[in-house]
Amino acid sequence: MADWLGRVSRGVALAGSVLWCSTALAETELTMTLFGGPVDIAVWQKLSADFEKTHPGIKLKVEVNDWDSYWEKLRVLVAGGTAPDVFAMDASNYPDWQARGALLNLQPFVDAEPDLLKGVFPISLEAYRTPDGYYGLPRDIQTIALFYNKDMFDAAGVAYPSDTWTWDDLRVAAKKLTRDKNGDGTIDQWGLFAELIDMEVFWSSVLWSYGAEIVDVKNGKTLIGSPEAMKAWNFIAGMVLDDKSIPTSEQLRQFGLDGFQAGVTAMGVSGHWSVPDYVPATFKWGVAPMPMGPAGRATSINSAGFTISSTTQHPKEAWELLKFAIGPHAQEELAQLGFAIPIQEAITSSPAYLVQKNAPIDHKLFVDALAYAHLKPVFKGYEEWASAVGDALHRAWSGEVPIADAINEAVAAGDEVLANNR
């Protein structure tokens, strides 16, 4: 989402934006903006009509943009004083927008409806909680799992991943599944596709499973250079640089952004957002939990949410829309898109989420991962911090500098960002 929601896969297929509104007469007009693709457009057309039926005094205009266009346009609208009443938010970007004064404090509304958040996964709320209360609420959540290509495993005679796998098991399997299929001296099938720069989908899970931490925001420390972390980094470097079982971004360029979707890697680590992308695959695939490390199993959790503009002229009506967006009806509709895990615990155990006909996989596995999930760090300046750390990591994966030197650079650069955002 960059982060899970910031990843290109969340905004694929839309070059611009799509806007629609109901023709129903109404006293109040609300505007809502979110990021997404064609499927999001279809479901929100239906949901906007459903919202107006239950709120006859409100007319709703909804606009959907691809990821990059969304944030560019939102910055312009907020700066110009014409922000939409309700707009989508990525949890990792949330503190920056809240610090700018762009978000309405929702705590008075939450206090007035104490039962509203009952049944919502508590961990999904953590990223949005501030000392002053909530300035946003989650719409959905994401955990990370291991996807695997059954056809490649079968062809190589390698057993499928299981819940007993360790990272060492994954490394052994990935090495066996890395091949030069046409004998031209160049690898054209890799064992594992993993985003090597963005922490959310891979390296955070490895570090946590080795007993390391990522960042201490309160004390302004980037913690990815600890002894435990370096063991994890050396493990990853062994797969990338020694085994060559994880392709670099340069190697993947000709195949697209996702090596697993392209059918050139036997495994991939990703969130539920990738499930709709993988449905049309011509190969058989499945999912398994993330492997275990010396300190146990770990995965990250991130979310997308909704916020209300601090400049809205219709705070009560905007609150009704936000409540609708996170309520049972909208949550069921969104669950059937297959992009994410609903925040309502009851819906995650219902057919709306568990029985997705286009993707007959173990969807419960993503929910079960909450038991060992770590909240993706959320703090002011996160994007700048992630970019600084990512730049240093890129130098390691390209072979420009040893991994230890790259991590030293990352820690220094990360600490500087933290200091500038205190």
C-alpha positions as a Markdown table, in Angstrom:
| # | Residue | x | y | z |
|---|---|---|---|---|
| 1 | Met | 0.0 | 0.0 | 0.0 |
| 2 | Ala | 5.2 | 2.6 | -1.0 |
| 3 | Asp | 3.0 | 1.3 | 1.4 |
| 4 | Trp | 0.4 | -1.1 | 0.7 |
| 5 | Leu | -2.1 | 1.5 | -0.4 |
| 6 | Gly | 0.7 | 3.5 | -2.0 |
| 7 | Arg | 1.7 | 0.6 | -4.2 |
| 8 | Val | 1.0 | 0.9 | -7.9 |
| 9 | Ser | -1.2 | -2.2 | -7.7 |
| 10 | Arg | -3.8 | -0.2 | -5.7 |
| 11 | Gly | -4.1 | 2.4 | -8.4 |
| 12 | Val | -3.7 | 0.3 | -11.6 |
| 13 | Ala | -5.9 | 0.8 | -14.6 |
| 14 | Leu | -7.0 | 4.5 | -14.0 |
| 15 | Ala | -5.1 | 7.1 | -15.9 |
| 16 | Gly | -7.3 | 9.9 | -14.6 |
| 17 | Ser | -10.4 | 10.1 | -12.5 |
| 18 | Val | -14.0 | 9.2 | -12.6 |
| 19 | Leu | -16.8 | 11.3 | -11.0 |
| 20 | Trp | -20.5 | 10.7 | -10.8 |
| 21 | Cys | -23.4 | 12.0 | -8.7 |
| 22 | Ser | -27.0 | 11.1 | -8.2 |
| 23 | Thr | -29.7 | 13.1 | -9.9 |
| 24 | Ala | -31.9 | 13.0 | -6.9 |
| 25 | Leu | -33.0 | 16.4 | -5.4 |
| 26 | Ala | -31.5 | 17.0 | -2.0 |
| 27 | Glu | -30.9 | 19.7 | 0.5 |
| 28 | Thr | -27.3 | 19.0 | 1.2 |
| 29 | Glu | -24.6 | 18.1 | -1.3 |
| 30 | Leu | -21.6 | 16.1 | -0.1 |
| 31 | Thr | -18.4 | 15.3 | -2.0 |
| 32 | Met | -16.3 | 12.3 | -1.4 |
| 33 | Thr | -12.9 | 11.4 | -3.0 |
| 34 | Leu | -11.0 | 8.1 | -2.9 |
| 35 | Phe | -8.3 | 6.2 | -4.7 |
| 36 | Gly | -8.9 | 3.0 | -6.6 |
| 37 | Gly | -9.6 | 1.3 | -9.9 |
| 38 | Pro | -12.6 | 0.4 | -12.1 |
| 39 | Val | -14.0 | -2.1 | -9.7 |
| 40 | Asp | -14.0 | 0.5 | -6.9 |
| 41 | Ile | -15.9 | 2.8 | -9.2 |
| 42 | Ala | -18.6 | 0.3 | -9.8 |
| 43 | Val | -19.1 | -0.6 | -6.1 |
| 44 | Trp | -19.2 | 3.1 | -5.0 |
| 45 | Gln | -21.7 | 3.9 | -7.7 |
| 46 | Lys | -24.0 | 1.4 | -6.0 |
| 47 | Leu | -23.0 | 2.4 | -2.5 |
| 48 | Ser | -23.6 | 6.1 | -3.2 |
| 49 | Ala | -27.1 | 5.3 | -4.4 |
| 50 | Asp | -27.7 | 3.1 | -1.3 |
| 51 | Phe | -26.5 | 5.9 | 0.9 |
| 52 | Glu | -28.9 | 8.4 | -0.6 |
| 53 | Lys | -31.8 | 6.0 | -0.2 |
| 54 | Thr | -31.2 | 5.9 | 3.5 |
| 55 | His | -30.3 | 9.6 | 3.8 |
| 56 | Pro | -32.9 | 11.3 | 1.5 |
| 57 | Gly | -31.8 | 14.8 | 2.5 |
| 58 | Ile | -28.3 | 14.3 | 1.1 |
| 59 | Lys | -27.0 | 14.3 | -2.5 |
| 60 | Leu | -23.6 | 12.5 | -2.8 |
| 61 | Lys | -20.9 | 13.2 | -5.4 |
| 62 | Val | -18.1 | 10.6 | -5.5 |
| 63 | Glu | -14.8 | 10.8 | -7.4 |
| 64 | Val | -12.3 | 8.0 | -7.8 |
| 65 | Asn | -8.7 | 8.6 | -8.9 |
| 66 | Asp | -5.7 | 6.4 | -9.4 |
| 67 | Trp | -3.2 | 6.5 | -6.5 |
| 68 | Asp | -0.7 | 9.1 | -7.8 |
| 69 | Ser | -3.4 | 11.4 | -9.2 |
| 70 | Tyr | -5.4 | 11.1 | -6.0 |
| 71 | Trp | -2.7 | 12.5 | -3.7 |
| 72 | Glu | -1.7 | 15.2 | -6.2 |
| 73 | Lys | -5.2 | 16.4 | -6.6 |
| 74 | Leu | -6.0 | 16.2 | -2.8 |
| 75 | Arg | -3.0 | 18.4 | -2.0 |
| 76 | Val | -4.2 | 21.0 | -4.5 |
| 77 | Leu | -7.8 | 20.9 | -3.2 |
| 78 | Val | -6.8 | 21.2 | 0.5 |
| 79 | Ala | -4.4 | 24.0 | -0.2 |
| 80 | Gly | -7.0 | 25.9 | -2.2 |
| 81 | Gly | -9.6 | 25.5 | 0.6 |
| 82 | Thr | -11.9 | 23.3 | -1.6 |
| 83 | Ala | -11.2 | 19.9 | 0.0 |
| 84 | Pro | -13.9 | 17.2 | -0.4 |
| 85 | Asp | -16.1 | 16.7 | 2.6 |
| 86 | Val | -14.9 | 13.1 | 3.0 |
| 87 | Phe | -11.7 | 11.6 | 1.6 |
| 88 | Ala | -9.8 | 8.4 | 1.7 |
| 89 | Met | -6.6 | 8.1 | 3.8 |
| 90 | Asp | -3.7 | 5.8 | 3.9 |
| 91 | Ala | -2.7 | 5.1 | 7.5 |
| 92 | Ser | 0.9 | 5.9 | 7.0 |
| 93 | Asn | 0.1 | 9.3 | 5.5 |
| 94 | Tyr | -2.5 | 10.1 | 8.2 |
| 95 | Pro | -0.2 | 11.8 | 10.8 |
| 96 | Asp | 1.1 | 14.3 | 8.2 |
| 97 | Trp | -2.4 | 15.3 | 7.1 |
| 98 | Gln | -3.6 | 15.5 | 10.7 |
| 99 | Ala | -0.6 | 17.7 | 11.6 |
| 100 | Arg | -1.5 | 20.1 | 8.7 |
| 101 | Gly | -4.8 | 20.7 | 10.3 |
| 102 | Ala | -6.6 | 19.3 | 7.3 |
| 103 | Leu | -8.7 | 16.7 | 9.2 |
| 104 | Leu | -11.7 | 17.1 | 11.4 |
| 105 | Asn | -11.5 | 15.7 | 15.0 |
| 106 | Leu | -14.1 | 12.9 | 15.0 |
| 107 | Gln | -13.9 | 12.2 | 18.7 |
| 108 | Pro | -17.0 | 14.1 | 19.7 |
| 109 | Phe | -19.0 | 12.0 | 17.1 |
| 110 | Val | -17.4 | 8.8 | 18.4 |
| 111 | Asp | -18.2 | 9.7 | 22.0 |
| 112 | Ala | -21.8 | 10.3 | 21.1 |
| 113 | Glu | -22.1 | 6.8 | 19.7 |
| 114 | Pro | -20.1 | 4.6 | 22.1 |
| 115 | Asp | -21.3 | 1.4 | 20.5 |
| 116 | Leu | -20.2 | 2.4 | 17.0 |
| 117 | Leu | -16.8 | 0.8 | 17.1 |
| 118 | Lys | -17.9 | -2.4 | 18.9 |
| 119 | Gly | -17.1 | -5.4 | 16.7 |
| 120 | Val | -14.3 | -3.5 | 14.9 |
| 121 | Phe | -10.9 | -5.2 | 15.1 |
| 122 | Pro | -9.1 | -3.2 | 17.8 |
| 123 | Ile | -5.7 | -3.3 | 16.0 |
| 124 | Ser | -7.3 | -1.6 | 13.0 |
| 125 | Leu | -8.0 | 1.5 | 15.1 |
| 126 | Glu | -4.5 | 1.9 | 16.6 |
| 127 | Ala | -3.1 | 3.8 | 13.6 |
| 128 | Tyr | -5.8 | 6.4 | 13.8 |
| 129 | Arg | -5.8 | 7.0 | 17.6 |
| 130 | Thr | -4.1 | 10.3 | 18.7 |
| 131 | Pro | -3.9 | 12.0 | 22.1 |
| 132 | Asp | -6.8 | 14.3 | 20.9 |
| 133 | Gly | -8.9 | 11.4 | 19.6 |
| 134 | Tyr | -9.7 | 10.1 | 16.2 |
| 135 | Tyr | -9.2 | 12.2 | 13.1 |
| 136 | Gly | -10.0 | 9.3 | 10.9 |
| 137 | Leu | -11.3 | 5.7 | 11.0 |
| 138 | Pro | -10.2 | 2.6 | 9.1 |
| 139 | Arg | -12.2 | 1.3 | 6.2 |
| 140 | Asp | -10.3 | -2.0 | 5.8 |
| 141 | Ile | -7.1 | -3.7 | 6.8 |
| 142 | Gln | -4.3 | -5.7 | 5.2 |
| 143 | Thr | -2.0 | -8.4 | 6.4 |
| 144 | Ile | 0.7 | -10.1 | 4.3 |
| 145 | Ala | 0.8 | -13.7 | 3.3 |
| 146 | Leu | 2.9 | -16.0 | 1.1 |
| 147 | Phe | 1.5 | -16.8 | -2.3 |
| 148 | Tyr | 2.8 | -19.8 | -4.3 |
| 149 | Asn | 2.5 | -21.1 | -7.8 |
| 150 | Lys | 1.4 | -24.7 | -7.6 |
| 151 | Asp | 2.4 | -25.6 | -11.1 |
| 152 | Met | 6.0 | -24.5 | -10.5 |
| 153 | Phe | 6.2 | -26.4 | -7.3 |
| 154 | Asp | 4.8 | -29.5 | -8.9 |
| 155 | Ala | 7.2 | -29.3 | -11.8 |
| 156 | Ala | 10.1 | -29.0 | -9.5 |
| 157 | Gly | 8.9 | -31.7 | -7.1 |
| 158 | Val | 9.0 | -29.3 | -4.2 |
| 159 | Ala | 6.4 | -29.6 | -1.4 |
| 160 | Tyr | 4.0 | -26.7 | -1.1 |
| 161 | Pro | 4.6 | -24.1 | 1.7 |
| 162 | Ser | 2.9 | -24.9 | 5.0 |
| 163 | Asp | 2.4 | -23.4 | 8.4 |
| 164 | Thr | 5.5 | -25.1 | 9.7 |
| 165 | Trp | 7.8 | -23.4 | 7.3 |
| 166 | Thr | 10.7 | -21.3 | 8.6 |
| 167 | Trp | 12.6 | -18.7 | 6.6 |
| 168 | Asp | 15.3 | -21.3 | 6.1 |
| 169 | Asp | 12.7 | -23.6 | 4.5 |
| 170 | Leu | 11.6 | -20.8 | 2.2 |
| 171 | Arg | 15.2 | -20.1 | 1.2 |
| 172 | Val | 15.9 | -23.8 | 0.4 |
| 173 | Ala | 12.7 | -24.0 | -1.7 |
| 174 | Ala | 13.4 | -20.7 | -3.5 |
| 175 | Lys | 16.8 | -21.8 | -4.5 |
| 176 | Lys | 15.5 | -25.1 | -6.0 |
| 177 | Leu | 12.8 | -23.1 | -7.9 |
| 178 | Thr | 15.3 | -20.6 | -9.4 |
| 179 | Arg | 16.1 | -21.8 | -12.9 |
| 180 | Asp | 17.6 | -20.9 | -16.3 |
| 181 | Lys | 14.8 | -22.6 | -18.2 |
| 182 | Asn | 16.1 | -22.0 | -21.7 |
| 183 | Gly | 19.8 | -22.6 | -20.9 |
| 184 | Asp | 21.0 | -19.3 | -22.2 |
| 185 | Gly | 23.0 | -18.6 | -19.0 |
| 186 | Thr | 20.4 | -16.1 | -17.6 |
| 187 | Ile | 17.9 | -16.8 | -14.8 |
| 188 | Asp | 14.4 | -16.6 | -16.1 |
| 189 | Gln | 12.5 | -18.2 | -13.2 |
| 190 | Trp | 13.0 | -17.0 | -9.6 |
| 191 | Gly | 12.0 | -18.6 | -6.4 |
| 192 | Leu | 10.5 | -15.5 | -4.7 |
| 193 | Phe | 9.1 | -12.2 | -5.7 |
| 194 | Ala | 9.4 | -9.7 | -2.8 |
| 195 | Glu | 9.4 | -5.9 | -2.8 |
| 196 | Leu | 12.9 | -5.2 | -1.5 |
| 197 | Ile | 12.5 | -1.5 | -0.8 |
| 198 | Asp | 9.1 | -1.1 | 0.8 |
| 199 | Met | 9.0 | -2.4 | 4.3 |
| 200 | Glu | 5.3 | -3.4 | 4.4 |
| 201 | Val | 5.3 | -6.5 | 2.2 |
| 202 | Phe | 8.6 | -8.3 | 3.1 |
| 203 | Trp | 11.5 | -7.0 | 5.1 |
| 204 | Ser | 9.5 | -5.7 | 8.1 |
| 205 | Ser | 8.1 | -9.2 | 8.6 |
| 206 | Val | 11.6 | -10.8 | 8.4 |
| 207 | Leu | 13.0 | -8.3 | 10.9 |
| 208 | Trp | 10.2 | -8.7 | 13.3 |
| 209 | Ser | 10.5 | -12.5 | 13.1 |
| 210 | Tyr | 14.1 | -12.2 | 14.0 |
| 211 | Gly | 13.2 | -10.2 | 17.1 |
| 212 | Ala | 14.2 | -6.8 | 15.7 |
| 213 | Glu | 12.2 | -3.6 | 15.8 |
| 214 | Ile | 11.9 | -1.0 | 13.1 |
| 215 | Val | 11.7 | 2.5 | 14.6 |
| 216 | Asp | 11.4 | 4.3 | 17.9 |
| 217 | Val | 9.6 | 7.5 | 17.0 |
| 218 | Lys | 9.4 | 8.9 | 20.5 |
| 219 | Asn | 13.2 | 8.8 | 20.8 |
| 220 | Gly | 13.9 | 9.5 | 17.2 |
| 221 | Lys | 15.7 | 6.3 | 16.5 |
| 222 | Thr | 15.8 | 4.1 | 13.4 |
| 223 | Leu | 16.3 | 0.6 | 14.8 |
| 224 | Ile | 17.0 | -1.5 | 11.7 |
| 225 | Gly | 20.7 | -1.7 | 12.4 |
| 226 | Ser | 20.5 | -3.7 | 15.6 |
| 227 | Pro | 22.2 | -7.1 | 15.9 |
| 228 | Glu | 18.9 | -8.9 | 15.5 |
| 229 | Ala | 18.0 | -6.8 | 12.5 |
| 230 | Met | 21.4 | -7.5 | 10.9 |
| 231 | Lys | 20.8 | -11.2 | 11.1 |
| 232 | Ala | 17.6 | -10.6 | 9.1 |
| 233 | Trp | 19.3 | -8.4 | 6.6 |
| 234 | Asn | 22.0 | -10.9 | 6.0 |
| 235 | Phe | 19.4 | -13.6 | 5.4 |
| 236 | Ile | 17.7 | -11.4 | 2.8 |
| 237 | Ala | 21.0 | -10.5 | 1.3 |
| 238 | Gly | 21.9 | -14.2 | 1.0 |
| 239 | Met | 18.7 | -14.8 | -1.1 |
| 240 | Val | 19.2 | -11.7 | -3.3 |
| 241 | Leu | 22.9 | -11.5 | -3.8 |
| 242 | Asp | 24.2 | -15.1 | -3.2 |
| 243 | Asp | 21.3 | -17.4 | -4.2 |
| 244 | Lys | 19.9 | -14.9 | -6.7 |
| 245 | Ser | 16.5 | -16.4 | -6.0 |
| 246 | Ile | 14.8 | -13.0 | -5.5 |
| 247 | Pro | 14.8 | -10.8 | -8.7 |
| 248 | Thr | 15.8 | -7.2 | -8.4 |
| 249 | Ser | 13.5 | -4.4 | -9.8 |
| 250 | Glu | 15.8 | -4.2 | -12.8 |
| 251 | Gln | 15.5 | -7.9 | -13.6 |
| 252 | Leu | 11.7 | -7.6 | -13.3 |
| 253 | Arg | 11.3 | -4.6 | -15.4 |
| 254 | Gln | 10.6 | -6.6 | -18.6 |
| 255 | Phe | 7.9 | -8.6 | -16.8 |
| 256 | Gly | 6.0 | -5.9 | -15.0 |
| 257 | Leu | 5.9 | -4.8 | -11.4 |
| 258 | Asp | 4.7 | -8.1 | -9.9 |
| 259 | Gly | 6.9 | -11.2 | -10.7 |
| 260 | Phe | 4.4 | -13.6 | -9.2 |
| 261 | Gln | 1.5 | -12.2 | -11.3 |
| 262 | Ala | 3.7 | -12.4 | -14.4 |
| 263 | Gly | 4.4 | -16.1 | -13.7 |
| 264 | Val | 8.1 | -15.7 | -13.4 |
| 265 | Thr | 8.5 | -16.4 | -9.7 |
| 266 | Ala | 7.3 | -19.5 | -7.8 |
| 267 | Met | 6.4 | -17.5 | -4.7 |
| 268 | Gly | 5.4 | -14.0 | -3.8 |
| 269 | Val | 4.7 | -12.0 | -0.6 |
| 270 | Ser | 1.8 | -9.6 | -0.8 |
| 271 | Gly | -1.5 | -8.5 | 0.8 |
| 272 | His | -5.1 | -9.4 | 0.0 |
| 273 | Trp | -5.1 | -6.4 | -2.4 |
| 274 | Ser | -3.3 | -8.7 | -4.9 |
| 275 | Val | -6.0 | -11.4 | -4.9 |
| 276 | Pro | -8.1 | -9.8 | -7.7 |
| 277 | Asp | -5.0 | -9.3 | -9.8 |
| 278 | Tyr | -4.1 | -13.0 | -9.4 |
| 279 | Val | -7.5 | -14.4 | -10.2 |
| 280 | Pro | -7.1 | -14.4 | -14.0 |
| 281 | Ala | -3.7 | -16.2 | -13.7 |
| 282 | Thr | -3.3 | -19.2 | -16.1 |
| 283 | Phe | -1.5 | -21.1 | -13.3 |
| 284 | Lys | -2.8 | -22.7 | -10.2 |
| 285 | Trp | -1.9 | -20.9 | -7.0 |
| 286 | Gly | -2.5 | -20.9 | -3.2 |
| 287 | Val | -1.6 | -19.0 | -0.1 |
| 288 | Ala | 0.2 | -19.9 | 3.1 |
| 289 | Pro | 1.2 | -18.0 | 6.3 |
| 290 | Met | 4.4 | -16.0 | 6.4 |
| 291 | Pro | 7.3 | -18.3 | 7.5 |
| 292 | Met | 8.7 | -18.3 | 11.0 |
| 293 | Gly | 11.9 | -16.8 | 12.2 |
| 294 | Pro | 14.0 | -17.3 | 15.3 |
| 295 | Ala | 11.5 | -15.1 | 17.3 |
| 296 | Gly | 8.4 | -16.6 | 15.7 |
| 297 | Arg | 6.0 | -15.6 | 12.9 |
| 298 | Ala | 5.3 | -12.0 | 12.0 |
| 299 | Thr | 3.4 | -10.0 | 9.4 |
| 300 | Ser | 2.6 | -6.3 | 9.0 |
| 301 | Ile | -0.9 | -4.8 | 9.3 |
| 302 | Asn | -1.8 | -1.6 | 7.5 |
| 303 | Ser | -5.1 | 0.0 | 6.5 |
| 304 | Ala | -7.0 | 2.4 | 4.4 |
| 305 | Gly | -9.5 | 4.7 | 6.1 |
| 306 | Phe | -11.7 | 7.7 | 5.7 |
| 307 | Thr | -11.3 | 11.2 | 7.1 |
| 308 | Ile | -13.5 | 14.4 | 7.1 |
| 309 | Ser | -12.2 | 17.7 | 6.0 |
| 310 | Ser | -11.7 | 20.2 | 8.8 |
| 311 | Thr | -13.2 | 22.8 | 6.4 |
| 312 | Thr | -16.4 | 20.9 | 5.6 |
| 313 | Gln | -19.6 | 22.9 | 5.8 |
| 314 | His | -21.6 | 19.8 | 6.6 |
| 315 | Pro | -19.8 | 17.9 | 9.4 |
| 316 | Lys | -22.9 | 16.1 | 10.6 |
| 317 | Glu | -23.8 | 14.8 | 7.1 |
| 318 | Ala | -20.2 | 13.9 | 6.4 |
| 319 | Trp | -20.1 | 11.9 | 9.7 |
| 320 | Glu | -23.2 | 10.0 | 8.5 |
| 321 | Leu | -21.4 | 9.2 | 5.2 |
| 322 | Leu | -18.3 | 8.0 | 7.1 |
| 323 | Lys | -20.4 | 5.9 | 9.4 |
| 324 | Phe | -22.1 | 4.4 | 6.4 |
| 325 | Ala | -18.7 | 3.7 | 4.7 |
| 326 | Ile | -17.5 | 1.7 | 7.7 |
| 327 | Gly | -20.8 | 0.1 | 8.5 |
| 328 | Pro | -22.0 | -3.4 | 7.9 |
| 329 | His | -23.7 | -2.9 | 4.5 |
| 330 | Ala | -20.8 | -1.1 | 2.9 |
| 331 | Gln | -18.3 | -3.4 | 4.5 |
| 332 | Glu | -20.1 | -6.4 | 2.9 |
| 333 | Glu | -20.1 | -4.8 | -0.5 |
| 334 | Leu | -16.4 | -3.9 | -0.2 |
| 335 | Ala | -15.5 | -7.4 | 1.1 |
| 336 | Gln | -16.8 | -8.9 | -2.1 |
| 337 | Leu | -14.3 | -6.8 | -4.1 |
| 338 | Gly | -11.6 | -9.0 | -2.7 |
| 339 | Phe | -9.1 | -6.2 | -2.2 |
| 340 | Ala | -8.9 | -6.2 | 1.6 |
| 341 | Ile | -10.0 | -7.5 | 5.0 |
| 342 | Pro | -13.1 | -5.8 | 6.4 |
| 343 | Ile | -12.7 | -4.1 | 9.8 |
| 344 | Gln | -15.9 | -5.6 | 11.1 |
| 345 | Glu | -15.0 | -8.9 | 12.7 |
| 346 | Ala | -18.4 | -10.4 | 12.1 |
| 347 | Ile | -18.1 | -9.9 | 8.3 |
| 348 | Thr | -14.7 | -11.6 | 8.2 |
| 349 | Ser | -16.4 | -14.8 | 9.4 |
| 350 | Ser | -19.3 | -14.4 | 6.9 |
| 351 | Pro | -19.7 | -15.7 | 3.3 |
| 352 | Ala | -19.3 | -12.1 | 2.1 |
| 353 | Tyr | -15.6 | -12.3 | 2.8 |
| 354 | Leu | -14.9 | -16.1 | 3.2 |
| 355 | Val | -16.6 | -17.2 | 0.0 |
| 356 | Gln | -15.2 | -15.3 | -2.9 |
| 357 | Lys | -16.1 | -17.4 | -5.9 |
| 358 | Asn | -13.5 | -16.0 | -8.2 |
| 359 | Ala | -10.7 | -16.7 | -5.7 |
| 360 | Pro | -11.4 | -20.1 | -3.9 |
| 361 | Ile | -8.4 | -19.7 | -1.5 |
| 362 | Asp | -8.2 | -19.7 | 2.3 |
| 363 | His | -9.2 | -16.1 | 3.0 |
| 364 | Lys | -9.4 | -16.8 | 6.7 |
| 365 | Leu | -5.6 | -17.1 | 6.7 |
| 366 | Phe | -5.3 | -13.3 | 6.3 |
| 367 | Val | -7.6 | -12.8 | 9.3 |
| 368 | Asp | -5.8 | -15.3 | 11.4 |
| 369 | Ala | -2.6 | -13.4 | 10.7 |
| 370 | Leu | -3.9 | -10.7 | 13.0 |
| 371 | Ala | -2.8 | -12.9 | 15.9 |
| 372 | Tyr | 0.9 | -12.3 | 15.0 |
| 373 | Ala | 0.7 | -9.0 | 13.1 |
| 374 | His | 2.7 | -5.9 | 13.9 |
| 375 | Leu | 1.3 | -2.5 | 13.2 |
| 376 | Lys | 3.1 | -0.9 | 10.4 |
| 377 | Pro | 4.8 | 2.2 | 11.8 |
| 378 | Val | 2.7 | 5.3 | 11.5 |
| 379 | Phe | 4.3 | 8.7 | 12.2 |
| 380 | Lys | 4.8 | 12.2 | 10.9 |
| 381 | Gly | 7.3 | 12.2 | 8.1 |
| 382 | Tyr | 6.8 | 8.5 | 7.3 |
| 383 | Glu | 7.0 | 8.9 | 3.5 |
| 384 | Glu | 10.2 | 10.9 | 3.8 |
| 385 | Trp | 11.7 | 8.3 | 6.2 |
| 386 | Ala | 10.7 | 5.4 | 4.0 |
| 387 | Ser | 12.2 | 7.1 | 0.9 |
| 388 | Ala | 15.5 | 7.7 | 2.7 |
| 389 | Val | 15.7 | 4.1 | 4.0 |
| 390 | Gly | 14.6 | 2.8 | 0.6 |
| 391 | Asp | 17.3 | 4.7 | -1.2 |
| 392 | Ala | 20.0 | 3.1 | 0.9 |
| 393 | Leu | 18.5 | -0.3 | 0.5 |
| 394 | His | 18.5 | 0.1 | -3.3 |
| 395 | Arg | 22.2 | 0.6 | -3.2 |
| 396 | Ala | 22.6 | -2.8 | -1.4 |
| 397 | Trp | 20.3 | -4.8 | -3.7 |
| 398 | Ser | 22.0 | -3.3 | -6.8 |
| 399 | Gly | 25.4 | -4.5 | -5.5 |
| 400 | Glu | 26.7 | -0.9 | -5.2 |
| 401 | Val | 27.5 | -1.3 | -1.4 |
| 402 | Pro | 27.6 | -4.1 | 1.1 |
| 403 | Ile | 24.4 | -4.6 | 3.1 |
| 404 | Ala | 26.0 | -3.5 | 6.3 |
| 405 | Asp | 27.1 | -0.2 | 4.8 |
| 406 | Ala | 23.7 | 0.3 | 3.3 |
| 407 | Ile | 22.0 | -0.2 | 6.6 |
| 408 | Asn | 24.4 | 2.3 | 8.3 |
| 409 | Glu | 23.4 | 4.8 | 5.7 |
| 410 | Ala | 19.7 | 4.0 | 6.1 |
| 411 | Val | 19.9 | 4.4 | 9.9 |
| 412 | Ala | 21.6 | 7.8 | 9.6 |
| 413 | Ala | 19.2 | 9.1 | 7.0 |
| 414 | Gly | 16.2 | 7.8 | 8.9 |
| 415 | Asp | 17.3 | 9.4 | 12.1 |
| 416 | Glu | 17.7 | 12.7 | 10.3 |
| 417 | Val | 14.2 | 12.5 | 9.0 |
| 418 | Leu | 12.9 | 11.7 | 12.5 |
| 419 | Ala | 14.7 | 14.6 | 14.0 |
| 420 | Asn | 13.3 | 17.0 | 11.5 |
| 421 | Asn | 9.7 | 15.8 | 12.3 |
| 422 | Arg | 9.8 | 15.9 | 16.0 |
